[in-house]
Amino acid sequence: MNDITKKLILFIVDDDDTSRFILKKYIDRRKIFDIQSYDSGEACMSNIHLNPEVVILDYNLTQSGSRMNGRDVVLSIKKSAKILPRIVMLSGQDDGKIVLELINEGVRDYVIKGDNAFSELDEILDNYLAEKQS
């Protein structure tokens, strides 16, 4: 595959199996991403060497027994990744103070889980792809 047709690596990090499955199916319909999904921050970080271009990350990762929350993962990515991926926080957490802290730490987009989440993700991914092509 050349650079134009090569699939872009995208990580999904969510401790909820159903959410992770649905999100993977939804994004996979685009056929341009090599989607890797993980149930914990630790699993994500053990694969960060794959250099994902986009990371979609839940804030609360406690169901999987993860000791890392979304903020911890963001900070670890910033320290470990060769190239900082586009980080999208997809979470039910809507505390404005936490959102602002995450944006300041390197989260590019913050999407609240709910009725509009998929349309917001579509817009974010479309914008990312447009930026990448320009």
Coordinates of C-alpha atoms in Angstrom, one line a residue:
M1 CA 0.0 0.0 0.0
N2 CA 1.2 3.5 -0.7
D3 CA 0.8 6.4 1.8
I4 CA -2.5 7.3 0.3
T5 CA -4.1 3.9 0.7
K6 CA -2.3 2.8 3.9
K7 CA -4.7 2.4 6.8
L8 CA -4.2 4.8 9.6
I9 CA -3.8 3.3 13.1
L10 CA -6.5 4.3 15.5
F11 CA -6.7 3.2 19.2
I12 CA -10.0 2.9 21.1
V13 CA -9.5 2.7 24.9
D14 CA -12.6 2.0 26.8
D15 CA -13.2 -0.4 29.7
D16 CA -16.8 -1.1 28.7
D17 CA -16.9 -4.0 26.3
T18 CA -20.2 -3.0 24.6
S19 CA -19.1 0.6 24.1
R20 CA -15.8 -0.5 22.7
F21 CA -17.4 -3.0 20.3
I22 CA -20.0 -0.5 19.1
L23 CA -17.5 2.3 18.6
K24 CA -15.1 0.0 16.7
K25 CA -18.0 -1.2 14.4
Y26 CA -19.0 2.4 13.8
I27 CA -15.6 3.7 12.9
D28 CA -14.7 0.6 10.9
R29 CA -17.4 1.4 8.3
R30 CA -15.0 4.1 7.0
K31 CA -12.5 1.4 5.9
I32 CA -9.5 3.7 6.3
F33 CA -8.5 2.9 9.9
D34 CA -6.6 0.0 11.4
I35 CA -8.5 -0.1 14.7
Q36 CA -6.9 -1.5 17.8
S37 CA -9.1 -1.6 20.8
Y38 CA -8.0 -1.9 24.5
D39 CA -9.9 -2.2 27.8
S40 CA -7.3 -0.4 29.9
G41 CA -4.7 2.4 29.9
E42 CA -2.0 -0.2 30.5
A43 CA -3.0 -2.2 27.5
C44 CA -3.0 1.0 25.4
M45 CA 0.4 2.0 26.6
S46 CA 1.9 -1.4 26.0
N47 CA 1.1 -0.9 22.3
I48 CA 1.9 2.8 21.9
H49 CA 5.0 1.8 19.9
L50 CA 2.5 1.1 17.0
N51 CA 2.3 5.0 16.7
P52 CA -1.4 5.5 16.4
E53 CA -2.5 8.6 14.6
V54 CA -5.7 8.9 16.6
V55 CA -6.5 7.7 20.1
I56 CA -10.2 7.7 21.3
L57 CA -10.1 7.4 25.0
D58 CA -12.6 7.1 27.9
Y59 CA -11.9 9.0 31.0
N60 CA -13.0 6.4 33.6
L61 CA -11.3 3.1 33.0
T62 CA -12.1 1.4 36.3
Q63 CA -14.2 -1.6 35.1
S64 CA -11.2 -3.3 33.6
G65 CA -9.2 -2.9 36.9
S66 CA -7.0 -0.3 35.2
R67 CA -4.9 1.8 37.6
M68 CA -4.8 4.5 35.0
N69 CA -7.6 6.9 34.2
G70 CA -7.9 8.8 30.9
R71 CA -5.7 11.7 32.2
D72 CA -3.0 9.3 33.2
V73 CA -3.0 7.7 29.7
V74 CA -2.8 11.2 28.1
L75 CA 0.3 12.0 30.2
S76 CA 1.9 8.7 29.4
I77 CA 1.2 9.1 25.7
K78 CA 2.9 12.5 25.8
K79 CA 6.0 11.0 27.4
S80 CA 6.2 7.9 25.3
A81 CA 4.8 8.5 21.8
K82 CA 7.3 9.3 19.1
I83 CA 4.7 11.5 17.5
L84 CA 1.8 12.8 19.5
P85 CA -1.5 11.4 18.2
R86 CA -4.7 13.2 17.9
I87 CA -6.3 12.5 21.3
V88 CA -10.1 12.4 21.5
M89 CA -11.6 12.0 25.0
L90 CA -15.0 10.2 24.7
S91 CA -16.5 10.1 28.1
G92 CA -19.6 10.5 30.3
Q93 CA -17.5 12.8 32.5
D94 CA -18.8 16.4 31.9
D95 CA -17.1 18.3 34.7
G96 CA -15.9 21.5 33.1
K97 CA -12.8 21.7 35.3
I98 CA -11.7 18.2 34.3
V99 CA -12.4 18.9 30.6
L100 CA -10.2 22.1 30.7
E101 CA -7.4 20.2 32.5
L102 CA -7.5 17.5 29.8
I103 CA -7.4 20.0 27.0
N104 CA -4.4 21.7 28.6
E105 CA -2.7 18.3 28.9
G106 CA -3.0 17.6 25.2
V107 CA -6.5 16.3 24.5
R108 CA -7.5 17.8 21.2
D109 CA -11.2 17.0 21.3
Y110 CA -13.7 16.2 24.1
V111 CA -16.9 14.4 23.3
I112 CA -19.6 13.6 25.9
K113 CA -21.1 10.2 25.5
G114 CA -24.7 10.6 24.4
D115 CA -27.0 11.0 21.5
N116 CA -24.7 13.2 19.5
A117 CA -21.4 11.4 20.2
F118 CA -21.2 9.6 16.9
S119 CA -21.9 12.6 14.8
E120 CA -19.3 14.6 16.8
L121 CA -16.8 11.9 16.2
D122 CA -17.6 11.8 12.5
E123 CA -16.9 15.6 12.3
I124 CA -13.7 15.2 14.3
L125 CA -12.4 12.4 12.1
D126 CA -13.4 14.2 8.9
N127 CA -11.5 17.3 10.1
Y128 CA -8.5 15.2 11.0
L129 CA -8.4 13.6 7.6
A130 CA -8.8 16.9 5.9
E131 CA -5.9 18.4 7.9
K132 CA -3.8 15.4 7.1
Q133 CA -4.4 15.8 3.4
S134 CA -3.6 19.5 3.3

